[in-house]
Tab-separated table of C-alpha atoms in Angstrom:
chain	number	residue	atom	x	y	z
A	1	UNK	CA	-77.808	198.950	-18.132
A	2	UNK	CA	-73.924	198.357	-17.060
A	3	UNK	CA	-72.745	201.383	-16.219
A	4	UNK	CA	-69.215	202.764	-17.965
A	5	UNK	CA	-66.631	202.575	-15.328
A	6	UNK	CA	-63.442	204.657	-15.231
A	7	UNK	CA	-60.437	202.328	-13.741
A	8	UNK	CA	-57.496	204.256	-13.256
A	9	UNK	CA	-54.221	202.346	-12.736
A	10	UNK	CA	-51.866	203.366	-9.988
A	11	UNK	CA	-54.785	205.650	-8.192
A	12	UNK	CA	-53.386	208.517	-6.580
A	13	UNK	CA	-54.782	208.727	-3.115
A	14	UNK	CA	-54.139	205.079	-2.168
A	15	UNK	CA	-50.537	204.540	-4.302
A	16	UNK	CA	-49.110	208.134	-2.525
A	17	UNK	CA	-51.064	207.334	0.645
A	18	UNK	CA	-49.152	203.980	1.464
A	19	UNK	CA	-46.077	206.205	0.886
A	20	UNK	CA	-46.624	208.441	3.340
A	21	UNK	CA	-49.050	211.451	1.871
A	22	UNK	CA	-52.119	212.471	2.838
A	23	UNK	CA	-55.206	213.603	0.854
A	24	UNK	CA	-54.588	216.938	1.902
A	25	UNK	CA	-50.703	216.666	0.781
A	26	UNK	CA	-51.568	215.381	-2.834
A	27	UNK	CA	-54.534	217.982	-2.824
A	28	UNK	CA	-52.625	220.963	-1.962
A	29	UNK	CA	-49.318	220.063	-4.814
A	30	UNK	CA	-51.757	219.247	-6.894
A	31	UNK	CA	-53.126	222.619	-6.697
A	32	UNK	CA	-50.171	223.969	-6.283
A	33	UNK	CA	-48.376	222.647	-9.943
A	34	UNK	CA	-51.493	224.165	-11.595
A	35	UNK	CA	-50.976	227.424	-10.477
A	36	UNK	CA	-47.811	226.993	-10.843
A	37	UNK	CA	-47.962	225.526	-14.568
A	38	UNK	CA	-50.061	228.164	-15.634
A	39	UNK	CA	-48.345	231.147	-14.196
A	40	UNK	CA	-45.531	229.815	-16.299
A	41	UNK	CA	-47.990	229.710	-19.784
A	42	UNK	CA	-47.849	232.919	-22.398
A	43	UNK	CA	-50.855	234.337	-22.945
A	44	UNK	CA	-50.927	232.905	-26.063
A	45	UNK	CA	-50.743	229.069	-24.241
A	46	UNK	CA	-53.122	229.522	-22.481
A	47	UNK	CA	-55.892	231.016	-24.936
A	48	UNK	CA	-55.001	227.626	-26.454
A	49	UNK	CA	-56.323	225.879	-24.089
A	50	UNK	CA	-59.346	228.463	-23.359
A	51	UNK	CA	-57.794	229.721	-20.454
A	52	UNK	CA	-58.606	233.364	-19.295
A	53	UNK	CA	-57.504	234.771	-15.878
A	54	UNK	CA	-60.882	236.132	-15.648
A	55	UNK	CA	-61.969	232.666	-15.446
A	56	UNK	CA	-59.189	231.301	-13.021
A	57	UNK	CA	-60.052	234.087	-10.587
A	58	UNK	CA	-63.924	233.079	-10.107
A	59	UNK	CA	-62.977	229.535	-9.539
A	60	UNK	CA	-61.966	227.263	-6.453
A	61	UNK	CA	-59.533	224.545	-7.440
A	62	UNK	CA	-60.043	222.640	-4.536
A	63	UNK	CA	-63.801	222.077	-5.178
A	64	UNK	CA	-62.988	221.221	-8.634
A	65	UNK	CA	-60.754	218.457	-7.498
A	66	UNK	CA	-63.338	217.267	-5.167
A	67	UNK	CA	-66.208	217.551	-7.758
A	68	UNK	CA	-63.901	215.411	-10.653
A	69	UNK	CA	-63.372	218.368	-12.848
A	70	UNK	CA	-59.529	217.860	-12.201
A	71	UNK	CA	-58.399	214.777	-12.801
A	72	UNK	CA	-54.988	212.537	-12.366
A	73	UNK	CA	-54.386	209.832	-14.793
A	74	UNK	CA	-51.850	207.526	-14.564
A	75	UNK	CA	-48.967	208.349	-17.544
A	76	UNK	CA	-47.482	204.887	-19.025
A	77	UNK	CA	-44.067	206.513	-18.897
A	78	UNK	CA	-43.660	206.444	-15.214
A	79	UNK	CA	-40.564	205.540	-13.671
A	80	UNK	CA	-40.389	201.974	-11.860
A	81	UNK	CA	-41.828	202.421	-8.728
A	82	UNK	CA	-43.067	206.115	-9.418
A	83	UNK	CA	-46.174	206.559	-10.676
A	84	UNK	CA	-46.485	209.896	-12.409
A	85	UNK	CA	-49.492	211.548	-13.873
A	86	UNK	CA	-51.392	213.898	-16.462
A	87	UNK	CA	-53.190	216.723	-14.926
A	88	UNK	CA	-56.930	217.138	-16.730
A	89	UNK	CA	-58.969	220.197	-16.056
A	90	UNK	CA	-62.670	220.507	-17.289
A	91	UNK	CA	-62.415	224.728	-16.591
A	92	UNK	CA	-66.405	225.001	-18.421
A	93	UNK	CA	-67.567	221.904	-16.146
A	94	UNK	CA	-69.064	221.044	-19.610
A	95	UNK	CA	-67.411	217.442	-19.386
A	96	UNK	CA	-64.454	218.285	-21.989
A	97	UNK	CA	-60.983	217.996	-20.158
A	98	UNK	CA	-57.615	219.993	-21.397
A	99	UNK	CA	-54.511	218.809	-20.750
A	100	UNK	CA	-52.578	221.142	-18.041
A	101	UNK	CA	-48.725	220.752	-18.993
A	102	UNK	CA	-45.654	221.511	-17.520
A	103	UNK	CA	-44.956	224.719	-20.005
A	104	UNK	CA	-41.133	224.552	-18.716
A	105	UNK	CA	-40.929	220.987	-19.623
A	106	UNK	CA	-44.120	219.579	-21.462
A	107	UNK	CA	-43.571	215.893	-21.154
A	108	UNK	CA	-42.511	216.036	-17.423
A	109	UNK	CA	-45.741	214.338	-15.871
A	110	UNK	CA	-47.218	215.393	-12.513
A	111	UNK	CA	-45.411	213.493	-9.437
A	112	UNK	CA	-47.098	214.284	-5.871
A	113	UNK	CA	-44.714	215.401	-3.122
A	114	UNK	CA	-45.397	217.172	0.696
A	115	UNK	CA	-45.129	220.704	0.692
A	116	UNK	CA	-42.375	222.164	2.099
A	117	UNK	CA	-42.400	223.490	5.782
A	118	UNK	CA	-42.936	227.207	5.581
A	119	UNK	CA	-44.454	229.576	8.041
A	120	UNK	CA	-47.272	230.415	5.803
A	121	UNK	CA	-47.822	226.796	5.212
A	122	UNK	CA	-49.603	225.726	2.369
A	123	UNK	CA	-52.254	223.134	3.223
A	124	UNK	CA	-55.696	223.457	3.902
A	125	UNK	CA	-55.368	222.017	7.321
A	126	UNK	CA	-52.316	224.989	8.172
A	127	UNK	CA	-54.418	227.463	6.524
A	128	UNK	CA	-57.229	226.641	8.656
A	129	UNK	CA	-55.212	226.828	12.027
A	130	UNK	CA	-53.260	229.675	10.437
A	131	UNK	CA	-56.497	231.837	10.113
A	132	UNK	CA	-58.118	231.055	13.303
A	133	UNK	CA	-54.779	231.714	14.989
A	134	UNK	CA	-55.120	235.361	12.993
A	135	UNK	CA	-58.979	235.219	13.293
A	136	UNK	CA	-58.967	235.351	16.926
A	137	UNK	CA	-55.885	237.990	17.394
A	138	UNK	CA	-58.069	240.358	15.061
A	139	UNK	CA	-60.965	239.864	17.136
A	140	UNK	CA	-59.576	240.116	20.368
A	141	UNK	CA	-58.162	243.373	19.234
A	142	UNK	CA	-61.642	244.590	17.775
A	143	UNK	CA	-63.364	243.854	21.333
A	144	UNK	CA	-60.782	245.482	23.210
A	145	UNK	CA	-61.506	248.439	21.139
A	146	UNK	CA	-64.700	248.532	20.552
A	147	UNK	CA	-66.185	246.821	24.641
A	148	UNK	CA	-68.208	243.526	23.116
A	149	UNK	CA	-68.471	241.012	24.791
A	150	UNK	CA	-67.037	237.901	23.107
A	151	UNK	CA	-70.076	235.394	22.623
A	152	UNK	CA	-68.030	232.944	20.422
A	153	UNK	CA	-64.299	232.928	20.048
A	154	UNK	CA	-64.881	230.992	17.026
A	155	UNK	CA	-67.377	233.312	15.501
A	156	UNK	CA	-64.549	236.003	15.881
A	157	UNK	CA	-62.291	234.211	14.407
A	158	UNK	CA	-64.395	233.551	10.903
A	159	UNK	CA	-64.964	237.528	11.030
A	160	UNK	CA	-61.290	238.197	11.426
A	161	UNK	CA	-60.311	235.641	8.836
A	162	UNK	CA	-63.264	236.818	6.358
A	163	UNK	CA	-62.143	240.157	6.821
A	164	UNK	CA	-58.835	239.701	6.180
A	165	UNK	CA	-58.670	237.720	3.648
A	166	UNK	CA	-61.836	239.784	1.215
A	167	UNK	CA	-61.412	243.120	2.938
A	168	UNK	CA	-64.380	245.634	2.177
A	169	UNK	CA	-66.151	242.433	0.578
A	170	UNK	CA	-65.922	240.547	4.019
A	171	UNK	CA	-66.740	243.567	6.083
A	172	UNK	CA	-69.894	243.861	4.670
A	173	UNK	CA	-71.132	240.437	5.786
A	174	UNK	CA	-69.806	240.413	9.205
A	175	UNK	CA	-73.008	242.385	10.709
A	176	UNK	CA	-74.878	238.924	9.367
A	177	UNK	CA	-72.299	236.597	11.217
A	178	UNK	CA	-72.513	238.145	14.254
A	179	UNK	CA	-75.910	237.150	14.567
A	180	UNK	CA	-75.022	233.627	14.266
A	181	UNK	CA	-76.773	233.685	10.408
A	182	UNK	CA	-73.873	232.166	8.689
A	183	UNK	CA	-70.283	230.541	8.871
A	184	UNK	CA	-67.122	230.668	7.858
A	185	UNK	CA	-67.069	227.757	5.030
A	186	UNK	CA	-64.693	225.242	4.195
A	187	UNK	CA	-65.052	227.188	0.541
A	188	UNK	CA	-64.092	230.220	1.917
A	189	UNK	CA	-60.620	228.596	3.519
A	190	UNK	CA	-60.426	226.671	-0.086
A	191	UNK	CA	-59.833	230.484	-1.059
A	192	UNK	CA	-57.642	231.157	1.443
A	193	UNK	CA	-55.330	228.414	0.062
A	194	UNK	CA	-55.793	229.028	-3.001
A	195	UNK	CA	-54.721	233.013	-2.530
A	196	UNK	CA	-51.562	231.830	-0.864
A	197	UNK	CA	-50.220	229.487	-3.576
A	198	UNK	CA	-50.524	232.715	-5.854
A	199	UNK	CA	-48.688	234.846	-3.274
A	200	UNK	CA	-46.008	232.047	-2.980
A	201	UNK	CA	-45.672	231.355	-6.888
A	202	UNK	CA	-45.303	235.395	-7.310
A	203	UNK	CA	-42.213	235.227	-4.841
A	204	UNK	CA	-40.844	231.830	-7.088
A	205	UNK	CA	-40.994	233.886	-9.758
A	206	UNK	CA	-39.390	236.661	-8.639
A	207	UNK	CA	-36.453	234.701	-7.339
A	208	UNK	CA	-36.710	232.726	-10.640
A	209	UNK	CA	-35.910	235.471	-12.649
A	210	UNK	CA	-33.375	236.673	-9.938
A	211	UNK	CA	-31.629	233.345	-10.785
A	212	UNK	CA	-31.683	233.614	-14.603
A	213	UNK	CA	-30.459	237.207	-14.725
A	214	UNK	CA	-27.483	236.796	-11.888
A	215	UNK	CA	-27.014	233.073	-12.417
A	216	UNK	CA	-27.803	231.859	-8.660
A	217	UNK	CA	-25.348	234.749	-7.428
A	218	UNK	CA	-28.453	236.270	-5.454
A	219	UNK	CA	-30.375	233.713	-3.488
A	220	UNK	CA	-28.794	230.770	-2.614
A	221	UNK	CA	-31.863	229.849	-0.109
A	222	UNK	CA	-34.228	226.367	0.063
A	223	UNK	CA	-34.720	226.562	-3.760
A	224	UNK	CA	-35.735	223.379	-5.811
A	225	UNK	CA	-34.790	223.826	-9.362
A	226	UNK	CA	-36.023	221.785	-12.559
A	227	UNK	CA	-33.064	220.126	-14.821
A	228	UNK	CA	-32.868	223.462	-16.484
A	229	UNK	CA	-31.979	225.447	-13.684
A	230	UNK	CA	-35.415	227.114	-13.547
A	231	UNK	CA	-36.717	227.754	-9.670
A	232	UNK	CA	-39.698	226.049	-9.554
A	233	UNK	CA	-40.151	225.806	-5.544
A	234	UNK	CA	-38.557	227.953	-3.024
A	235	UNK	CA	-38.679	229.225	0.706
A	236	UNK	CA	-37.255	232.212	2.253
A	237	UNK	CA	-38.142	232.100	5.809
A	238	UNK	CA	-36.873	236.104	6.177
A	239	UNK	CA	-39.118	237.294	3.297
A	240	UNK	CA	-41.906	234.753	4.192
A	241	UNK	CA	-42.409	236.219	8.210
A	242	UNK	CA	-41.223	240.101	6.799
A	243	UNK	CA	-44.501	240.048	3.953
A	244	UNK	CA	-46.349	238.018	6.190
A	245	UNK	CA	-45.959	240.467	8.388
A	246	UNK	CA	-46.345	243.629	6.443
A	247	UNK	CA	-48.952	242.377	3.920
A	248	UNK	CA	-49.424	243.602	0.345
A	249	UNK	CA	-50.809	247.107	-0.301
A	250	UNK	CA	-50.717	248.218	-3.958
A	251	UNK	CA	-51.089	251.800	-3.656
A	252	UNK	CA	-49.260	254.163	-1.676
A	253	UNK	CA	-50.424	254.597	2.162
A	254	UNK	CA	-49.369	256.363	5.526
A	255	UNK	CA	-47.630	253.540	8.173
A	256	UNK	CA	-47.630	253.899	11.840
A	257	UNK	CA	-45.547	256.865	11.883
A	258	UNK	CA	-46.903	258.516	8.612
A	259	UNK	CA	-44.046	257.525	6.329
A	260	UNK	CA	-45.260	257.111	2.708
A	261	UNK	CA	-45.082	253.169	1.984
A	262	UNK	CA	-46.008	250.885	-0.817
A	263	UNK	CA	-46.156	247.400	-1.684
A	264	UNK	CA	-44.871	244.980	1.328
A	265	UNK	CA	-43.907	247.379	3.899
A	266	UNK	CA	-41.802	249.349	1.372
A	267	UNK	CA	-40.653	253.428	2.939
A	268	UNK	CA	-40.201	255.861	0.279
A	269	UNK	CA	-38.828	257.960	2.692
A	270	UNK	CA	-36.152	257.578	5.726
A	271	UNK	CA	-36.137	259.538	9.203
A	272	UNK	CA	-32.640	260.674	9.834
A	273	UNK	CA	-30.854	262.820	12.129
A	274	UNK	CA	-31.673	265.213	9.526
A	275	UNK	CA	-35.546	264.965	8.917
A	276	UNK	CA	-37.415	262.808	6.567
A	277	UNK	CA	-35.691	261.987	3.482
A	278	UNK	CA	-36.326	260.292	0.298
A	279	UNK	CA	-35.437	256.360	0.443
A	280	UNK	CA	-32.689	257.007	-2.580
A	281	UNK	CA	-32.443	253.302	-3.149
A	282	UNK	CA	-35.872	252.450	-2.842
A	283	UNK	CA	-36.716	255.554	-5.405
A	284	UNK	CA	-33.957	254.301	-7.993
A	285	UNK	CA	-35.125	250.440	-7.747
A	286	UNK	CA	-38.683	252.017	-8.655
A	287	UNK	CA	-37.238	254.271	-11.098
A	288	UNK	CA	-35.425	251.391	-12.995
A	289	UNK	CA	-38.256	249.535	-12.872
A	290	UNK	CA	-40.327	252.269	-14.667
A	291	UNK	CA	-42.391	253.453	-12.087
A	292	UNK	CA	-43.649	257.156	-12.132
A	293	UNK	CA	-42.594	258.404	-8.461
A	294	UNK	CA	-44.591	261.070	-8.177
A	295	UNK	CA	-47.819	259.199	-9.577
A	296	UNK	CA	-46.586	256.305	-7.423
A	297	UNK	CA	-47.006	259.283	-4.416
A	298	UNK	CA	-49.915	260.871	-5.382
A	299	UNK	CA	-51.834	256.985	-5.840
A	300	UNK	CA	-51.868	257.610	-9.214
A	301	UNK	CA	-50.259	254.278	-10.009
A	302	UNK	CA	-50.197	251.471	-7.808
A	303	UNK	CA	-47.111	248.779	-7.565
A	304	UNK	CA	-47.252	244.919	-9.062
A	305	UNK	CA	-47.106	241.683	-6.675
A	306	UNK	CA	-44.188	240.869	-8.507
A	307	UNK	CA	-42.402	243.738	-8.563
A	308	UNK	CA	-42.966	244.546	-4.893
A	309	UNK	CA	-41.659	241.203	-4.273
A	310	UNK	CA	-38.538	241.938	-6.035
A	311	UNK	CA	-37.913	245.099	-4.299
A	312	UNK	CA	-38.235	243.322	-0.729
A	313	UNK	CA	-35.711	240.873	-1.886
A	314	UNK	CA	-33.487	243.797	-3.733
A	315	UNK	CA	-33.522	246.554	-1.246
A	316	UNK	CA	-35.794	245.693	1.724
A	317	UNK	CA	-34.852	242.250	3.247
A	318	UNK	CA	-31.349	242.194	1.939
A	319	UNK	CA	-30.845	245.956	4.001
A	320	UNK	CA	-32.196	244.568	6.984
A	321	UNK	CA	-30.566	241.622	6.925
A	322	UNK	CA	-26.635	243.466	6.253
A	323	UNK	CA	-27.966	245.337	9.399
A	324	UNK	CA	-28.606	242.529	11.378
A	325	UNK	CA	-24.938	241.327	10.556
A	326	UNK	CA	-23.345	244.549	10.957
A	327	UNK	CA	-24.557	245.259	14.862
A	328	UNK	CA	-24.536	241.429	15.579
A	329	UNK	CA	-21.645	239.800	14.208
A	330	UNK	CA	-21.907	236.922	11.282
A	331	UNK	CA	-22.265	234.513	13.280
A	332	UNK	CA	-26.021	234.848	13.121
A	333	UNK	CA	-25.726	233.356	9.415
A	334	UNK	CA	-24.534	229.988	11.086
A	335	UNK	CA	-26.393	226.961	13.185
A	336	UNK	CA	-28.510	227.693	16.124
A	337	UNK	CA	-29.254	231.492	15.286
A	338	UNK	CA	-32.355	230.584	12.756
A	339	UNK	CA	-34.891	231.910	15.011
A	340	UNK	CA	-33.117	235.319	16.236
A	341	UNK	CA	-31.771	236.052	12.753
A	342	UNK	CA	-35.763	235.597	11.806
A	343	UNK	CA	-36.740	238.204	14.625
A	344	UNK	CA	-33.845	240.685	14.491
A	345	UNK	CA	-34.486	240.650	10.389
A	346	UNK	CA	-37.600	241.664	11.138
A	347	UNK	CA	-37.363	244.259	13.534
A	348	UNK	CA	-34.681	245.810	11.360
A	349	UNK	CA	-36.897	245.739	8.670
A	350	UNK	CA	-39.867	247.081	10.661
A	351	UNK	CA	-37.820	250.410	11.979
A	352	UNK	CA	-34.335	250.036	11.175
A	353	UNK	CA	-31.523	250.770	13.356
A	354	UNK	CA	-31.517	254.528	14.109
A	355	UNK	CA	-32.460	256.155	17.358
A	356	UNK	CA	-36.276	255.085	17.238
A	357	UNK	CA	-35.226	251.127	16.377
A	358	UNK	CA	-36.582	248.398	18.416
A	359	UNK	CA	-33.514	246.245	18.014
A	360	UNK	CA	-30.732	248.727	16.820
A	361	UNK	CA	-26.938	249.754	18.674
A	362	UNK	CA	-28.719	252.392	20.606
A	363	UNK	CA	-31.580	250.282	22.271
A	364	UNK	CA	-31.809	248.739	25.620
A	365	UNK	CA	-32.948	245.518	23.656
A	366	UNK	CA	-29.471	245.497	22.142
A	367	UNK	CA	-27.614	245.919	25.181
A	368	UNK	CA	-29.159	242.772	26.903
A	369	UNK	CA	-29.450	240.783	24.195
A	370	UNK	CA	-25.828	240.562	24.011
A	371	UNK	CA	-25.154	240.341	27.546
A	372	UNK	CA	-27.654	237.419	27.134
A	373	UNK	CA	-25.886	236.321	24.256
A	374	UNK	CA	-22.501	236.219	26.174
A	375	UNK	CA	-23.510	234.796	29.765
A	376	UNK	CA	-26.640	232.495	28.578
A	377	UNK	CA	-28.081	234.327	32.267
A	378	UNK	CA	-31.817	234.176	31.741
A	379	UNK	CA	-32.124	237.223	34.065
A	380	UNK	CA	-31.198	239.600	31.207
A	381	UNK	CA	-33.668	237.340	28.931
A	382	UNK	CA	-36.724	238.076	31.365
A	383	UNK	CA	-39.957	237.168	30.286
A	384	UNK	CA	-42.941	238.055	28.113
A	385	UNK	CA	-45.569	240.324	29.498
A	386	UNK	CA	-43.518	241.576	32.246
A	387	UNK	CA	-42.328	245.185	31.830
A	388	UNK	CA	-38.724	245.106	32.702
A	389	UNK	CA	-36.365	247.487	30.827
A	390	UNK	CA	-33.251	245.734	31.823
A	391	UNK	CA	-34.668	242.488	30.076
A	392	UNK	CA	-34.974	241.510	26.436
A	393	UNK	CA	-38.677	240.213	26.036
A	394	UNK	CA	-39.799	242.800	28.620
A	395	UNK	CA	-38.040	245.892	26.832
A	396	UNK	CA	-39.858	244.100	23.783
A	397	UNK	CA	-43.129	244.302	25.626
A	398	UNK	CA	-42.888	247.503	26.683
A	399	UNK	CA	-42.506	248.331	23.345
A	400	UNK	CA	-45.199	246.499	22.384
A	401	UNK	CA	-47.473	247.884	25.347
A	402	UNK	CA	-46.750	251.647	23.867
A	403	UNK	CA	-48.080	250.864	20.250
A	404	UNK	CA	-51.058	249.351	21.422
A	405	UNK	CA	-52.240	252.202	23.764
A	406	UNK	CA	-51.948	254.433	20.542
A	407	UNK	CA	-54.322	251.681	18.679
A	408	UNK	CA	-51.172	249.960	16.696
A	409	UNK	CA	-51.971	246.885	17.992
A	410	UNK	CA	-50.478	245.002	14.688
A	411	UNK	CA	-47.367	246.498	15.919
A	412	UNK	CA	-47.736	244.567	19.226
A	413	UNK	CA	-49.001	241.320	17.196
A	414	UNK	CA	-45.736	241.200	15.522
A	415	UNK	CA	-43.485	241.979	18.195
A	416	UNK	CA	-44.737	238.851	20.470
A	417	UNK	CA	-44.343	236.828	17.612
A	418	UNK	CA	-40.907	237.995	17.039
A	419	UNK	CA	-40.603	237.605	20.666
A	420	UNK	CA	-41.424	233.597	20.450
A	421	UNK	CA	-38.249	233.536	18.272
A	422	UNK	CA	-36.520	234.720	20.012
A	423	UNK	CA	-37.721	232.040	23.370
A	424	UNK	CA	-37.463	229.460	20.810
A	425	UNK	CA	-33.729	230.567	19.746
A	426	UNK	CA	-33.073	230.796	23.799
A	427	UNK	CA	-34.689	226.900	24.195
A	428	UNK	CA	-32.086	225.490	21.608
A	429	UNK	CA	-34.632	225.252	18.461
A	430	UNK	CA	-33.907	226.236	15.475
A	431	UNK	CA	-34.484	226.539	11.855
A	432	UNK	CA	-32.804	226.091	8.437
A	433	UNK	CA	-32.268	229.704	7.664
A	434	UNK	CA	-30.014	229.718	4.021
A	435	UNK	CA	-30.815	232.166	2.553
A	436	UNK	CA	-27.017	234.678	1.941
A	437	UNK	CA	-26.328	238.202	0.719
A	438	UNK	CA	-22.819	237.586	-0.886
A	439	UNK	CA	-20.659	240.736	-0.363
A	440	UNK	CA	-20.249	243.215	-2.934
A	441	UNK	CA	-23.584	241.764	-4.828
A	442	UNK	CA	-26.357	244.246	-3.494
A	443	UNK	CA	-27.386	247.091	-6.170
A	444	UNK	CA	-28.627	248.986	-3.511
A	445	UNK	CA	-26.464	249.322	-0.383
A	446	UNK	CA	-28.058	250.176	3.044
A	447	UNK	CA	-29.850	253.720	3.336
C-alpha cells in the first residue's frame, strides 16, 4: 500500500535556512507568534478554537513542533520571494488541526525572522547557556554556604536552573539529582523558553498599551510595530537587566534591608533622612490601578505580571533612570554610554541615590567614576576583585564583598555583572540603548 504523502511547497527549514536562519531561529519565532497570537485572542476567540489556558500551561510547544502537532503550510498569497505561512496546532494531539491567526490582523500569514538580540535571549541554545551560566552561580553560592564538595559543575548547574526556574517543585527533586539519578532535560529547558516568551510578551503588552493610551509619547525604545501601530515586538535593555535582575514575586516580601517590596523589585516604602516612609508614588500607581494597599501589605492580594510590569516602566525604571541623568549629565542618553547607562540604571534602581547608594553623589564610586570619566586614567578604574576604595570596580567589590559575608550573595551576583558593563563601556563596546523619558511626561516624579 502507497503511503499518503504530505508535500509542502516552499518548506520552512530549508527555504529560511538558505536565507540565513537556523532551526532553532524559525523554532523559537515560531513559538514565539503563538504565544504571542494568543495572548492577543479574547476569551471568547479562543474558546472558539477550544483553547483553555489550563491547557496551554501543561503543554511544551517546542515538543509539539518537533512531534508535527504544529505545523507550517505554505499560504498561496505569499509575496514574490517570501514565502509566508499558516500556523496549524493539533492542541488534543487527536490529529484535528485549528488554525492559529494573527487576532490583530487575521489574514497576515506567519513569516519567520531571528529574534532580536536581548540579554534574556530567546532561543533555546541562549536559554541553555543562559541557565548554566545561572545554574552554576547558584551552586557555587549553595557550596560556599553549605561546605560540599562540588562533584559535577554540571550537575550544579541543572539543580540551580531546576530550582530556579520551578521553585518548591524543583527543590523537591534535587536530593534525587544529586545522586546522579536524573538530568536536567532538554524538556525541562523547552520550559525554560517557553516561560520567557510569556515574560517577554507580558512586557510587549504592557508597552503596547503604553503606546495606545499616550500615542508613542512614552517609549520610544527598539519597538517593531504592525501597520496599525500595535507593538508587537519590543526590547528595553534597562527593564530587561533591572527584572532580570530582581525577578517576579507576586506577593509582598522583605528585601535585603527589610523594606516591604512587591512585584519586580518594587519598595513600598523609602529610607530617608527621616526614617522609612511610604513610596507615595509607588502607593498612588497601585492605588489607581485598584489595588487594596493594605491587603497588598498584609499578602492578602498579590500583584499581576502585567501590572508589575507597568509599574517598573511607570515609576521604577523611569525614576532610576531621571537619576542616572540628574548626577551624570545627559550625555549618558547618547553613543558609547550603552553599557554604563545599563549599570548605573541599575544600581539606581537597586538602592537609589541617598546616603546608603552604591552609585549615588555621596559614594566613593561616584567620585572616581567621574574622575575616570574625565582623564580615561585606568588607575581610578582599578580592577575587579581587588579591594581598592579609591577605584571604581574595587569600591564595587567591596561592596559586593560586604553583602555576601551577610549571605546576600545575589547582591554580589548583580554587582559583578553590572561591573562587566561597566569594563565593557571602558573597552569601547557598546549597545543600542533607545529607550527616552521625554521631560514633563512621567506621572510619577522621583521619590
Amino acid at each position: 500500500m502507497q503511503k499518503n504523502l504530505l508535500i509542502s511547497r516552499y518548506p520552512v527549514y530549508s527555504t529560511y535556512g538558505k536565507m540565513g536562519l537556523s532551526k532553532d531561529d524559525i523554532d523559537t519565532d515560531t513559538i514565539y507568534t503563538i504565544q504571542k497570537r494568543l495572548s492577543n485572542m479574547s476569551s471568547a476567540e479562543k474558546l472558539a478554537l477550544n483553547i483553555t489556558d489550563e491547557k496551554l500551561s501543561n503543554v511544551n510547544l517546542s515538543q509539539m513542533l518537533e512531534n508535527g502537532h504544529i505545523r507550517l503550510t505554505y499560504n498561496n498569497k505569499s509575496q514574490p520571494g517570501k514565502p509566508s505561512y499558516n500556523i496549524d496546532m493539533d492542541l488534543e494531539r487527536d490529529g484535528i488541526f485549528s488554525s492559529i491567526p494573527n487576532p490583530l490582523n487575521p489574514d497576515a500569514s506567519f513569516v519567520p525572522e531571528k529574534m532580536p538580540i536581548r540579554y534574556n535571549q530567546l532561543s533555546s541554545a541562549a536559554s541553555n547557556q543562559q541557565e548554566i551560566q545561572r545554574g552554576t552561580e547558584w551552586g557555587s553560592n549553595f557550596i560556599m554556604k553549605t561546605g560540599l564538595n562540588k562533584q559535577n559543575s554540571d550537575m550544579i548547574a541543572n539543580i540551580a536552573s531546576f530550582a530556579y526556574v520551578y521553585g518548591e517543585t524543583g527543590l523537591k527533586e534535587i536530593g534525587e539529582w544529586i545522586f546522579g539519578e536524573q538530568k536536567f532535560t532538554i524538556s525541562d529547558r523547552q520550559r525554560i523558553l517557553q516561560q520567557r516568551i510569556e515574560q517577554q510578551i507580558a512586557l510587549e503588552n504592557a508597552m503596547e498599551d503604553k503606546q495606545r493610551n499616550i500615542a508613542g509619547q512614552y517609549l520610544k525604545g527598539n519597538l517593531v510595530m504592525n501597520d496599525n501601530g500595535d507593538v508587537i515586538r519590543s526590547e528595553n535593555p534597562l527593564f530587561d537587566v533591572i527584572a532580570k535582575n530582581e525577578g517576579f514575586e507576586a506577593k509582598v516580601y522583605p528585601d535585603s534591608s527589610g523594606i516591604q517590596t512587591i512585584g519586580h523589585g518594587l519598595a513600598l516604602d523609602v529610607k530617608t533622612d527621616d526614617g522609612i516612609v511610604p513610596h507615595t508614588e509607588l502607593i498612588n500607581a497601585l492605588t489607581a490601578k485598584g489595588y487594596n494597599i493594605e491587603k497588598i501589605r498584609s499578602g492578602e492580594e498579590s500583584i499581576s505580571m502585567k501590572d508589575s510590569v507597568d509599574l517598573v516602566l511607570d515609576v521604577g525604571v523611569k525614576a532610576a533612570n531621571n537619576r542616572v541623568i540628574k548626577h551624570y549629565g545627559k550625555e549618558l542618553m547618547g553613543r558609547g554610554n550603552g553599557f554604563l547607562r545599563m549599570a548605573l540604571t541599575d544600581m539606581m534602581y537597586q538602592t537609589g541615590d541617598g546616603k546608603r547608594s552604591f552609585a549615588g553623589p555621596n559614594s566613593k564610586f561616584y567620585k572616581y567614576l567621574n574622575l575616570y570619566r574625565k582623564t580615561k586614567d585606568t588607575k581610578y578604574l582599578g580592577e575587579w576583585g581587588v579591594a581598592n576604595p579609591e577605584t571604581v570596580l574595587g569600591q564595587m567589590f567591596i561592596d559586593a564583598e560586604a553583602y555576601k559575608q551577610r549571605g546576600a550573595g545575589g547582591i554580589y551576583n548583580r554587582l559583578e555583572k553590572n561591573a562587566q558593563f561597566i569594563m565593557m563601556w571602558a573597552e569601547g563596546r557598546d549597545i543600542q540603548v533607545d529607550t527616552e523619558f521625554p521631560e514633563n511626561e512621567n506621572p510619577y516624579p522621583m521619590a
